[in-house]
């Protein structure tokens, strides 16, 4: 498919920033997929700033729309004491693994209160099958020019040329942004001097050009500034998803830059795909395989719990039935892992809950000390928990003493070295939040915005969209009609509603992998947060789709 992707020589927008570029990109991936489908786009690329959070979702949704996804990110690198972004793209699976390693490294090895970054040496050490660009006016190259380190920049360019050969380009961008023309002249001059090809790109932050004002408010939310401030980050109105015709016209004087853009789809022919669940192999430390260990441990547990109970055969029949289903569904290791950390916690006098939810219906769980509830005594049904007719991962909700829960995390970290992480979540601009945030950056009085936000019902059990809230509130409809400030506030809020606002961590979710996690998913760590474990850059759905198993604590 990659070889067919650009036979008609269409401009490839591969510098797209989705909502995972927090408070910078304003594109939801499902909307982008719909746009690709409607416009029959041959290929587009992901280039979120400082993370790969949307890589799997982008890959899957965009390919379903019939478009070739190109997977990349922009990572901060330090050179000569200066930190700045460099755009990288995966050409193959090996390249994607290197992207994952570098993105993870930027967070895991950055000291507190410093911007997440890698060193250029890290890039050289993980260079295989990566395509690299020089970046725009906010890149490492631009920062070196601004700081008048042109000699160091030339050294860096020669180093990258030597290591990346024909996979390194000087990027030419035309968004009508301040300083862009001078930077373009510098890039064109260096390209000629050092014989490095140029490529035309467009930094896309939103799909529709009418989104500019709302996007401006979004950047203010992220940077805690006001729209009225003069000295703040401000983008031109040219960062929308431009058409093929617009880009060909814009770069008509640089045919080489366009030609290299057309050809980028031939260089990148990999996308991450969904994986079946992969559990750590617990059998190696106990001898025998996981199924045999599960059968033995379950039977031993049953004998211990029942001892001389006259109903032993009834329990044994139910146990055999459950074991058959668990083994057929290949979940033996899951039960053994959960049993292992619960038994460890109990041995260290860490309070553990008796088990709740459908998991309490499992006799195997009771025999393995996962739950303290006898399902036969209380007539509980196993099939509510695991059912071959409805394939889904088992999911025990285990309650640990809050004060000692970190001890369990510490145990897991040592037992499954480099293979355990929390799961990232994203705070979103929901109906009330977006009104408050937009009102603040517009400089509207706090009490005024507060009174409007309180007209929006807050009911987490039945959340409503902002438009539904407005339509159900006559007072708000009247204010929008009569007060231009309220109209602008709601118009901008409706455009930004639902976008990601900040990173957070899933309170209870932990993933345990069968190998080093950075071989599977990119990792994130907030250097200012007091967390023992890193988090996956993928949210719960993408982490599970990548083959990781979630355990609830």
Coordinates of C-alpha atoms in Angstrom, one line a residue:
X1 CA 0.0 0.0 0.0
X2 CA 2.9 2.4 0.8
X3 CA 4.2 2.1 -2.7
X4 CA 0.9 3.1 -4.2
X5 CA 0.2 5.9 -1.6
X6 CA 1.5 8.9 -3.6
X7 CA 1.5 7.9 -7.2
X8 CA -0.4 11.1 -8.1
X9 CA 2.1 13.2 -6.3
X10 CA -0.1 14.7 -3.7
X11 CA 1.3 16.9 -0.8
X12 CA 1.6 14.8 2.3
X13 CA 0.7 16.6 5.6
X14 CA 2.8 14.5 7.9
X15 CA 3.4 17.2 10.6
X16 CA 0.0 16.8 12.3
X17 CA -0.5 17.7 16.0
X18 CA -3.4 15.9 17.5
X19 CA -5.0 16.6 20.9
X20 CA -2.2 14.5 22.4
X21 CA 0.1 17.5 21.8
X22 CA -1.4 18.9 25.0
X23 CA -2.8 22.4 24.6
X24 CA -1.0 22.7 21.3
X25 CA -2.9 20.4 18.9
X26 CA -6.6 20.7 18.6
X27 CA -7.4 17.6 16.4
X28 CA -9.3 14.6 17.7
X29 CA -8.1 11.5 15.8
X30 CA -11.6 10.3 15.0
X31 CA -12.4 13.7 13.3
X32 CA -9.1 13.4 11.4
X33 CA -10.0 9.9 10.2
X34 CA -13.3 11.2 9.0
X35 CA -11.6 14.0 7.1
X36 CA -9.2 11.5 5.5
X37 CA -12.1 9.3 4.4
X38 CA -14.1 12.2 3.0
X39 CA -11.2 13.7 1.1
X40 CA -9.7 10.3 0.1
X41 CA -6.2 11.3 1.4
X42 CA -3.5 8.8 0.4
X43 CA -1.2 9.4 3.4
X44 CA -0.9 11.6 6.5
X45 CA 1.6 11.7 9.4
X46 CA 1.6 12.0 13.2
X47 CA 4.0 14.5 14.7
X48 CA 2.8 15.2 18.3
X49 CA 5.1 17.2 20.5
X50 CA 7.0 15.3 23.2
X51 CA 5.0 12.0 23.2
X52 CA 3.7 9.0 21.2
X53 CA 0.4 8.9 23.3
X54 CA -1.8 8.8 20.2
X55 CA 0.4 6.5 18.0
X56 CA -1.6 3.3 18.2
X57 CA -5.0 5.1 18.0
X58 CA -3.8 7.2 15.0
X59 CA -2.4 4.1 13.3
X60 CA -5.6 2.1 13.6
X61 CA -8.2 4.8 12.9
X62 CA -6.3 6.4 10.0
X63 CA -5.6 3.1 8.2
X64 CA -9.3 2.1 8.7
X65 CA -10.1 5.3 6.8
X66 CA -8.1 4.0 3.8
X67 CA -5.2 6.4 4.4
X68 CA -1.5 5.4 5.1
X69 CA -0.4 6.5 8.6
X70 CA 3.1 7.8 9.0
X71 CA 4.2 7.6 12.7
X72 CA 6.4 10.2 14.2
X73 CA 6.9 12.5 17.2
X74 CA 8.9 15.6 18.1
X75 CA 11.4 14.9 20.9
X76 CA 13.5 17.4 22.9
X77 CA 17.3 17.0 22.4
X78 CA 20.1 18.8 24.2
X79 CA 23.1 20.0 22.2
X80 CA 25.7 22.5 23.4
X81 CA 23.7 23.2 26.5
X82 CA 20.6 24.1 24.4
X83 CA 17.3 22.1 24.5
X84 CA 15.0 22.0 21.5
X85 CA 12.7 19.7 19.4
X86 CA 13.7 17.5 16.5
X87 CA 11.0 15.8 14.4
X88 CA 11.6 12.0 14.0
X89 CA 9.6 9.4 11.9
X90 CA 9.7 5.6 11.9
X91 CA 10.6 4.0 8.6
X92 CA 10.2 0.4 9.9
X93 CA 9.3 -1.5 13.0
X94 CA 12.9 -1.1 14.2
X95 CA 12.5 2.6 13.7
X96 CA 9.3 2.7 15.8
X97 CA 11.1 0.8 18.6
X98 CA 13.8 3.4 18.6
X99 CA 11.2 6.2 18.7
X100 CA 9.6 4.4 21.7
X101 CA 13.0 4.1 23.4
X102 CA 13.9 7.8 22.8
X103 CA 10.6 9.1 23.9
X104 CA 10.6 7.0 27.0
X105 CA 14.2 8.0 27.8
X106 CA 13.4 11.7 27.6
X107 CA 11.0 11.3 30.5
X108 CA 12.6 8.5 32.6
X109 CA 16.1 10.0 32.7
X110 CA 15.3 13.7 33.0
X111 CA 16.0 15.2 36.4
X112 CA 13.4 17.0 38.4
X113 CA 12.3 20.5 37.2
X114 CA 14.0 20.0 33.8
X115 CA 12.2 19.8 30.5
X116 CA 12.1 16.1 29.3
X117 CA 14.9 15.6 26.8
X118 CA 17.5 13.3 25.4
X119 CA 21.1 13.9 24.4
X120 CA 22.1 13.9 20.7
X121 CA 24.3 10.9 21.6
X122 CA 21.1 9.0 22.5
X123 CA 19.8 9.8 19.0
X124 CA 22.9 8.5 17.4
X125 CA 22.9 5.3 19.5
X126 CA 19.2 4.6 18.4
X127 CA 19.3 5.9 14.9
X128 CA 18.4 2.8 12.9
X129 CA 15.5 3.2 10.5
X130 CA 14.6 6.7 11.7
X131 CA 13.9 9.7 9.4
X132 CA 14.9 13.1 10.9
X133 CA 14.0 16.7 10.0
X134 CA 15.5 20.0 11.1
X135 CA 12.2 21.3 12.5
X136 CA 10.6 24.7 12.4
X137 CA 11.1 28.0 14.2
X138 CA 10.7 26.3 17.6
X139 CA 13.2 23.5 17.0
X140 CA 16.6 22.8 18.3
X141 CA 18.1 24.2 15.1
X142 CA 16.2 27.4 15.5
X143 CA 17.2 27.7 19.2
X144 CA 20.9 27.3 18.3
X145 CA 20.5 30.1 15.6
X146 CA 18.8 32.4 18.1
X147 CA 21.5 31.8 20.7
X148 CA 24.1 32.6 18.0
X149 CA 25.7 29.1 18.2
X150 CA 26.0 28.8 14.4
X151 CA 29.4 26.9 14.6
X152 CA 27.8 24.3 17.0
X153 CA 24.8 24.1 14.7
X154 CA 27.0 23.3 11.7
X155 CA 28.8 20.6 13.7
X156 CA 25.4 19.1 14.6
X157 CA 24.2 19.2 11.0
X158 CA 27.4 17.3 9.8
X159 CA 27.0 14.8 12.6
X160 CA 23.3 14.1 11.6
X161 CA 24.3 14.0 7.9
X162 CA 27.0 11.4 8.6
X163 CA 24.6 9.2 10.7
X164 CA 21.3 9.5 8.8
X165 CA 22.6 9.8 5.2
X166 CA 19.6 10.2 2.9
X167 CA 17.1 10.3 5.8
X168 CA 17.9 13.8 7.0
X169 CA 16.2 16.9 5.6
X170 CA 16.2 20.6 6.1
X171 CA 12.6 21.6 6.7
X172 CA 11.1 24.6 4.9
X173 CA 7.8 25.9 6.4
X174 CA 5.7 28.9 5.4
X175 CA 3.0 29.7 8.0
X176 CA 3.6 33.5 7.8
X177 CA 5.0 33.2 11.3
X178 CA 7.5 35.8 12.6
X179 CA 11.2 35.0 12.0
X180 CA 10.2 32.2 9.5
X181 CA 11.6 33.9 6.4
X182 CA 15.0 34.5 8.0
X183 CA 15.1 30.9 9.2
X184 CA 14.2 29.7 5.7
X185 CA 17.0 31.7 4.1
X186 CA 19.4 30.2 6.6
X187 CA 18.2 26.7 5.9
X188 CA 18.4 27.1 2.1
X189 CA 21.9 28.5 2.4
X190 CA 23.1 25.6 4.6
X191 CA 21.3 23.0 2.5
X192 CA 23.3 24.2 -0.5
X193 CA 26.6 24.5 1.4
X194 CA 26.4 21.1 3.1
X195 CA 24.5 19.2 0.4
X196 CA 21.4 18.3 2.5
X197 CA 18.0 18.0 0.8
X198 CA 15.1 20.3 1.7
X199 CA 11.5 19.2 2.3
X200 CA 8.3 21.2 2.4
X201 CA 6.1 20.7 5.5
X202 CA 3.1 22.3 7.2
X203 CA 2.7 22.3 11.0
X204 CA -1.0 21.4 11.4
X205 CA -2.7 22.2 14.7
X206 CA -6.3 22.1 13.6
X207 CA -8.3 20.9 10.6
X208 CA -10.6 23.9 9.8
X209 CA -9.1 27.4 9.3
X210 CA -12.1 28.8 11.3
X211 CA -10.5 27.2 14.4
X212 CA -7.7 29.7 14.7
X213 CA -9.2 31.9 17.4
X214 CA -10.2 28.9 19.5
X215 CA -6.8 27.4 19.1
X216 CA -5.2 30.6 20.3
X217 CA -7.3 30.4 23.4
X218 CA -6.2 26.7 23.8
X219 CA -2.5 27.7 23.8
X220 CA -3.3 30.4 26.4
X221 CA -4.9 27.7 28.6
X222 CA -1.8 25.5 28.3
X223 CA 0.6 28.3 29.0
X224 CA -1.5 30.0 31.7
X225 CA -1.5 33.3 29.8
X226 CA -4.3 35.7 28.7
X227 CA -5.4 36.3 25.1
X228 CA -4.8 40.0 25.6
X229 CA -1.1 39.6 26.6
X230 CA 1.4 40.8 24.0
X231 CA 4.5 38.8 25.1
X232 CA 3.2 35.3 24.8
X233 CA 3.3 32.3 22.4
X234 CA 1.2 33.2 19.4
X235 CA 0.8 31.3 16.1
X236 CA -0.3 32.7 12.8
X237 CA -3.6 31.7 11.3
X238 CA -1.9 29.3 8.7
X239 CA -1.7 26.2 10.9
X240 CA -4.8 24.5 9.5
X241 CA -5.0 21.4 7.3
X242 CA -4.2 22.9 3.9
X243 CA -5.3 21.4 0.7
X244 CA -3.0 19.9 -1.9
X245 CA -3.6 22.9 -4.2
X246 CA -2.7 25.4 -1.4
X247 CA 0.6 23.6 -0.6
X248 CA 1.6 23.2 -4.2
X249 CA 1.0 26.9 -4.9
X250 CA 2.8 27.9 -1.6
X251 CA 6.0 26.0 -2.6
X252 CA 5.8 26.3 -6.4
X253 CA 9.3 28.1 -6.3
X254 CA 10.9 25.1 -4.5
X255 CA 10.1 22.0 -6.6
X256 CA 12.8 19.9 -4.9
X257 CA 11.1 20.6 -1.5
X258 CA 7.8 19.4 -2.9
X259 CA 9.3 16.3 -4.6
X260 CA 10.9 15.2 -1.3
X261 CA 7.5 15.7 0.4
X262 CA 5.8 13.5 -2.2
X263 CA 8.3 10.8 -1.7
X264 CA 8.3 10.6 2.0
X265 CA 5.5 8.0 1.9
X266 CA 7.8 5.6 0.1
X267 CA 10.4 5.8 3.0
X268 CA 7.9 5.1 5.8
X269 CA 6.2 1.7 5.6
X270 CA 5.4 0.7 9.1
X271 CA 2.5 1.3 11.5
X272 CA 2.0 -0.2 15.0
X273 CA -0.9 -2.7 15.1
X274 CA -3.2 -4.2 17.8
X275 CA -1.7 -7.1 19.7
X276 CA -3.4 -10.0 21.5
X277 CA -2.9 -9.9 25.3
X278 CA 0.6 -11.1 26.3
X279 CA 1.1 -12.2 30.0
X280 CA 4.4 -12.5 31.8
X281 CA 5.5 -16.1 32.0
X282 CA 5.3 -17.0 35.7
X283 CA 6.1 -20.7 35.2
X284 CA 9.8 -20.3 34.8
X285 CA 10.4 -19.4 38.4
X286 CA 8.2 -22.3 39.7
X287 CA 9.1 -25.0 37.3
X288 CA 6.5 -26.6 34.9
X289 CA 4.1 -24.6 32.8
X290 CA 1.5 -22.0 34.1
X291 CA -1.4 -24.4 33.5
X292 CA 0.1 -27.2 35.6
X293 CA 1.1 -24.7 38.4
X294 CA -2.5 -23.3 38.4
X295 CA -4.0 -26.8 38.7
X296 CA -1.7 -27.8 41.5
X297 CA -2.0 -24.5 43.5
X298 CA -5.8 -24.5 43.1
X299 CA -6.1 -28.1 44.4
X300 CA -3.7 -27.5 47.3
X301 CA -5.7 -24.4 48.2
X302 CA -9.0 -26.2 48.1
X303 CA -7.7 -29.0 50.3
X304 CA -6.4 -26.5 52.8
X305 CA -9.6 -24.6 52.9
X306 CA -12.0 -27.6 53.1
X307 CA -9.8 -30.1 54.9
X308 CA -12.4 -32.7 56.0
X309 CA -15.5 -31.1 54.3
X310 CA -17.9 -33.8 53.2
X311 CA -18.8 -31.7 50.0
X312 CA -15.3 -32.0 48.6
X313 CA -16.4 -33.7 45.4
X314 CA -18.9 -30.9 44.7
X315 CA -16.2 -28.4 45.1
X316 CA -13.7 -30.4 43.0
X317 CA -16.3 -30.7 40.2
X318 CA -16.7 -26.9 40.2
X319 CA -13.0 -26.4 40.4
X320 CA -12.3 -28.6 37.4
X321 CA -15.0 -26.8 35.4
X322 CA -13.4 -23.4 36.1
X323 CA -9.9 -24.6 35.5
X324 CA -10.9 -26.0 32.1
X325 CA -12.3 -22.6 31.0
X326 CA -9.3 -20.6 32.4
X327 CA -6.8 -22.8 30.7
X328 CA -8.7 -22.8 27.4
X329 CA -8.8 -19.0 27.5
X330 CA -5.1 -18.9 28.3
X331 CA -5.5 -16.9 31.5
X332 CA -3.6 -19.2 33.9
X333 CA -0.7 -16.7 34.3
X334 CA -3.1 -13.9 35.1
X335 CA -4.6 -15.8 38.1
X336 CA -1.1 -16.8 39.3
X337 CA 0.3 -13.3 39.1
X338 CA -2.7 -11.8 41.1
X339 CA -2.5 -14.7 43.6
X340 CA 1.3 -14.1 44.0
X341 CA 1.1 -10.4 44.9
X342 CA -1.9 -10.9 47.2
X343 CA -0.3 -13.7 49.1
X344 CA 2.9 -11.5 49.4
X345 CA 0.8 -8.6 50.8
X346 CA -1.0 -10.8 53.3
X347 CA 2.4 -12.2 54.4
X348 CA 3.6 -8.7 55.1
X349 CA 0.4 -7.8 57.1
X350 CA -0.8 -5.4 54.5
X351 CA -4.6 -5.3 54.7
X352 CA -6.3 -6.7 51.5
X353 CA -10.0 -6.6 50.7
X354 CA -12.0 -9.8 50.6
X355 CA -12.8 -9.4 46.9
X356 CA -15.7 -7.7 45.2
X357 CA -17.5 -7.7 41.9
X358 CA -17.9 -10.7 39.6
X359 CA -14.4 -12.0 40.5
X360 CA -15.9 -13.2 43.8
X361 CA -17.8 -15.8 41.8
X362 CA -14.6 -17.8 41.1
X363 CA -13.8 -20.8 43.1
X364 CA -10.2 -20.8 41.7
X365 CA -9.8 -17.3 43.0
X366 CA -10.9 -18.4 46.5
X367 CA -8.5 -21.4 46.4
X368 CA -5.6 -19.1 45.4
X369 CA -6.4 -16.6 48.2
X370 CA -7.3 -13.9 45.7
X371 CA -10.7 -13.6 47.3
X372 CA -12.0 -14.6 50.8
X373 CA -15.5 -15.5 49.6
X374 CA -16.6 -19.1 49.1
X375 CA -18.7 -18.8 45.9
X376 CA -20.5 -22.2 46.4
X377 CA -21.6 -21.3 49.9
X378 CA -23.1 -18.0 48.6
X379 CA -24.3 -19.4 45.3
X380 CA -22.2 -17.1 43.1
X381 CA -21.8 -17.8 39.4
X382 CA -18.3 -18.1 37.8
X383 CA -19.6 -17.3 34.3
X384 CA -20.3 -13.7 35.3
X385 CA -16.5 -13.3 35.7
X386 CA -15.2 -15.4 32.8
X387 CA -17.3 -16.6 29.9
X388 CA -15.9 -18.3 26.7
X389 CA -19.0 -16.9 24.8
X390 CA -17.9 -13.3 25.6
X391 CA -14.2 -13.1 25.3
X392 CA -12.8 -10.4 27.6
X393 CA -9.8 -10.2 30.0
X394 CA -10.4 -11.2 33.6
X395 CA -10.3 -8.2 35.9
X396 CA -10.0 -8.6 39.7
X397 CA -10.6 -5.3 41.6
X398 CA -8.3 -5.8 44.6
X399 CA -8.4 -3.3 47.5
X400 CA -5.2 -2.7 49.3
X401 CA -4.6 -0.5 52.4
X402 CA -4.0 2.9 51.0
X403 CA -1.1 3.7 53.3
X404 CA 0.8 0.5 52.4
X405 CA -0.2 0.1 48.7
X406 CA 3.2 1.5 47.6
X407 CA 4.9 -1.5 49.2
X408 CA 3.0 -3.8 46.8
X409 CA 4.1 -1.6 43.9
X410 CA 7.7 -1.8 45.2
X411 CA 7.4 -5.6 45.3
X412 CA 6.2 -5.7 41.7
X413 CA 8.9 -3.4 40.5
X414 CA 11.6 -5.7 41.9
X415 CA 9.9 -8.9 40.8
X416 CA 9.1 -7.7 37.2
X417 CA 12.1 -5.4 36.6
X418 CA 11.4 -2.6 34.0
X419 CA 8.1 -4.3 33.2
X420 CA 5.6 -2.6 35.5
X421 CA 4.0 0.8 35.0
X422 CA 0.9 2.9 35.9
X423 CA -1.4 3.9 33.1
X424 CA -1.7 7.5 31.9
X425 CA -5.0 9.3 31.7
X426 CA -5.9 12.7 30.3
X427 CA -7.8 15.5 32.0
X428 CA -10.3 16.8 29.4
X429 CA -11.9 20.1 28.7
X430 CA -15.4 19.0 29.7
X431 CA -18.5 21.2 29.6
X432 CA -17.9 23.1 32.9
X433 CA -14.1 23.0 32.7
X434 CA -13.9 24.5 29.2
X435 CA -16.2 27.4 30.1
X436 CA -14.0 28.2 33.2
X437 CA -10.7 27.9 31.3
X438 CA -11.8 29.9 28.2
X439 CA -13.4 32.5 30.5
X440 CA -10.1 32.9 32.3
X441 CA -7.9 33.3 29.3
X442 CA -10.4 35.8 27.8
X443 CA -9.9 37.9 30.9
X444 CA -13.6 37.8 31.9
X445 CA -14.3 38.5 35.7
X446 CA -14.2 35.4 37.8
X447 CA -17.6 35.8 39.4
X448 CA -19.2 36.3 35.9
X449 CA -17.7 33.1 34.5
X450 CA -18.5 31.2 37.7
X451 CA -22.2 32.2 37.5
X452 CA -22.3 30.9 33.9
X453 CA -20.5 27.6 34.7
X454 CA -22.9 26.9 37.5
X455 CA -25.8 27.0 35.0
X456 CA -24.1 23.8 33.5
X457 CA -25.2 20.7 35.4
X458 CA -22.5 18.6 36.9
X459 CA -23.5 14.9 36.9
X460 CA -20.6 12.5 36.3
X461 CA -23.1 9.6 36.1
X462 CA -24.9 11.2 33.2
X463 CA -22.5 13.7 31.6
X464 CA -24.0 16.0 29.0
X465 CA -22.3 17.8 26.2
X466 CA -22.0 21.6 26.3
X467 CA -24.5 22.1 23.5
X468 CA -27.0 19.9 25.4
X469 CA -26.5 21.9 28.6
X470 CA -27.0 25.2 26.7
X471 CA -30.2 23.9 24.9
X472 CA -31.6 22.8 28.3
X473 CA -30.9 26.1 30.1
X474 CA -33.2 29.1 29.0
X475 CA -31.2 31.6 31.1
X476 CA -28.0 30.6 29.2
X477 CA -29.7 30.8 25.8
X478 CA -30.9 34.4 26.7
X479 CA -27.4 35.5 27.8
X480 CA -25.8 34.2 24.6
X481 CA -28.4 36.2 22.6
X482 CA -28.0 39.4 24.7
X483 CA -24.4 39.5 25.7
X484 CA -21.6 39.4 23.1
X485 CA -19.1 38.2 25.8
X486 CA -21.1 35.1 26.6
X487 CA -21.6 34.4 22.9
X488 CA -17.8 34.5 22.3
X489 CA -17.2 32.4 25.5
X490 CA -19.6 29.7 24.4
X491 CA -18.6 29.7 20.7
X492 CA -14.9 29.1 21.6
X493 CA -15.8 26.6 24.3
X494 CA -17.9 24.5 21.9
X495 CA -14.9 24.3 19.6
X496 CA -12.5 23.2 22.3
X497 CA -14.8 20.9 24.3
X498 CA -13.5 17.4 24.8
X499 CA -9.9 18.1 23.9
X500 CA -7.1 16.8 26.2
X501 CA -6.1 19.4 28.8
X502 CA -3.4 17.7 30.9
X503 CA -1.7 14.5 31.7
X504 CA -2.7 12.5 34.8
X505 CA -2.3 9.0 36.2
X506 CA -4.9 6.2 36.5
X507 CA -5.5 5.9 40.2
X508 CA -5.5 2.1 40.4
X509 CA -4.5 0.7 37.0
X510 CA -1.1 -1.0 36.6
X511 CA 0.2 -3.0 33.6
X512 CA 2.7 -5.9 33.9
X513 CA 4.5 -6.9 30.7
X514 CA 6.3 -10.1 29.6
X515 CA 9.4 -8.1 28.7
X516 CA 11.0 -4.7 29.2
X517 CA 8.1 -2.2 28.8
X518 CA 10.0 0.2 26.5
X519 CA 10.2 -2.7 23.9
X520 CA 6.4 -2.6 23.8
X521 CA 5.1 0.9 24.6
X522 CA 6.5 4.4 25.2
X523 CA 6.7 5.5 28.9
X524 CA 6.0 8.8 30.7
X525 CA 7.1 10.1 34.1
X526 CA 6.2 13.4 35.7
X527 CA 9.5 14.4 37.4
X528 CA 7.6 16.6 39.8
X529 CA 5.1 13.8 40.9
X530 CA 6.0 11.5 43.8
X531 CA 5.3 8.2 42.0
X532 CA 7.3 5.1 42.3
X533 CA 6.4 3.8 38.9
X534 CA 6.4 5.4 35.5
X535 CA 3.2 5.5 33.4
X536 CA 2.6 4.2 29.9
X537 CA 2.1 6.9 27.3
X538 CA -0.8 4.9 26.0
X539 CA -4.1 5.3 27.9
X540 CA -6.0 2.3 29.2
X541 CA -7.5 1.4 25.8
X542 CA -4.4 1.7 23.7
X543 CA -2.3 -0.1 26.4
X544 CA -4.6 -3.1 26.3
X545 CA -4.7 -2.9 22.5
X546 CA -0.9 -3.0 22.5
X547 CA -1.1 -6.4 24.3
X548 CA -0.6 -5.2 27.9
X549 CA -2.6 -6.6 30.8
X550 CA -4.1 -4.3 33.3
X551 CA -4.2 -5.1 37.0
X552 CA -6.4 -3.1 39.4
X553 CA -5.1 -2.1 42.8

